[in-house]
Amino acid sequence: MSKPVKERKSRPVNLDLQTIHFPISAIASILHRVSGVITFVAVGILLWLLSISLSSPMGFAHASDLVSGFFAKFILWGILTALAYHIAGGIRHLCMDLGYFEELESGAMSAKVAFIATAILSVLAGVLVW
């Protein structure tokens, strides 16, 4: 004897992605994960550059030539910005693990502070790179 099949209730489905709005704390958390992936990939690039630069004086000149162009400087600036955000977001998450900034308002404020700190560090990284 088979069981009767339940009919699925027809629920409305929102497929318009422009109407979905994440809270700022969710955006900060997602960006922290993205910056972690960027930092992970960047470690390989930076280790490769370090390996070239330490291989010989000619290798150092080659690595110096590689990072002297605008595109390479832009990539380095992006890596430093991702690292700065990952550190700021990591400190935010550590504070949340200790029991601070867990409410909606304080979580949103800590996300804004992380964004502002990243913007300041990003400008400083731009000054350092260029």
Tab-separated table of N, CA and C in Angstrom, residues 42-56 59-60 63-64 66-67 76:
chain	number	residue	atom	x	y	z
A	42	ALA	N	46.790	35.743	-3.444
A	42	ALA	CA	47.858	36.740	-3.506
A	42	ALA	C	49.140	36.243	-2.859
A	43	VAL	N	49.022	35.386	-1.857
A	43	VAL	CA	50.221	34.847	-1.216
A	43	VAL	C	51.070	34.104	-2.243
A	44	GLY	N	50.439	33.345	-3.124
A	44	GLY	CA	51.188	32.651	-4.176
A	44	GLY	C	51.886	33.612	-5.118
A	45	ILE	N	51.189	34.673	-5.503
A	45	ILE	CA	51.786	35.665	-6.408
A	45	ILE	C	52.964	36.355	-5.733
A	46	LEU	N	52.777	36.750	-4.489
A	46	LEU	CA	53.837	37.468	-3.781
A	46	LEU	C	55.037	36.568	-3.492
A	47	LEU	N	54.786	35.299	-3.180
A	47	LEU	CA	55.898	34.372	-2.977
A	47	LEU	C	56.657	34.132	-4.273
A	48	TRP	N	55.945	34.092	-5.385
A	48	TRP	CA	56.603	33.945	-6.685
A	48	TRP	C	57.496	35.155	-6.964
A	49	LEU	N	56.978	36.354	-6.701
A	49	LEU	CA	57.800	37.554	-6.899
A	49	LEU	C	59.008	37.566	-5.974
A	50	LEU	N	58.817	37.155	-4.727
A	50	LEU	CA	59.931	37.093	-3.788
A	50	LEU	C	60.974	36.094	-4.245
A	51	SER	N	60.523	34.960	-4.746
A	51	SER	CA	61.449	33.941	-5.245
A	51	SER	C	62.285	34.471	-6.404
A	52	ILE	N	61.631	35.167	-7.324
A	52	ILE	CA	62.365	35.748	-8.452
A	52	ILE	C	63.366	36.787	-7.962
A	53	SER	N	62.933	37.648	-7.057
A	53	SER	CA	63.801	38.747	-6.622
A	53	SER	C	64.995	38.260	-5.817
A	54	LEU	N	64.868	37.134	-5.136
A	54	LEU	CA	65.978	36.624	-4.322
A	54	LEU	C	66.881	35.648	-5.069
A	55	SER	N	66.526	35.308	-6.305
A	55	SER	CA	67.302	34.313	-7.036
A	55	SER	C	68.675	34.827	-7.452
A	56	SER	N	68.755	36.076	-7.870
A	56	SER	CA	70.019	36.662	-8.318
A	56	SER	C	69.818	38.160	-8.501
A	59	GLY	N	67.581	38.543	-11.314
A	59	GLY	CA	66.216	38.208	-10.926
A	59	GLY	C	65.557	39.365	-10.186
A	60	PHE	N	66.352	40.055	-9.356
A	60	PHE	CA	65.812	41.222	-8.652
A	60	PHE	C	65.432	42.316	-9.648
A	63	ALA	N	62.205	41.223	-11.338
A	63	ALA	CA	61.047	41.414	-10.462
A	63	ALA	C	60.721	42.901	-10.326
A	64	SER	N	61.739	43.725	-10.272
A	64	SER	CA	61.535	45.171	-10.189
A	64	SER	C	60.863	45.699	-11.451
A	66	LEU	N	58.897	43.920	-13.347
A	66	LEU	CA	57.531	43.394	-13.353
A	66	LEU	C	56.577	44.277	-12.554
A	67	VAL	N	57.034	44.789	-11.437
A	67	VAL	CA	56.136	45.559	-10.564
A	67	VAL	C	56.193	47.057	-10.833
A	76	LEU	N	48.963	45.103	-7.013
A	76	LEU	CA	49.544	45.147	-5.672
A	76	LEU	C	48.684	45.987	-4.724
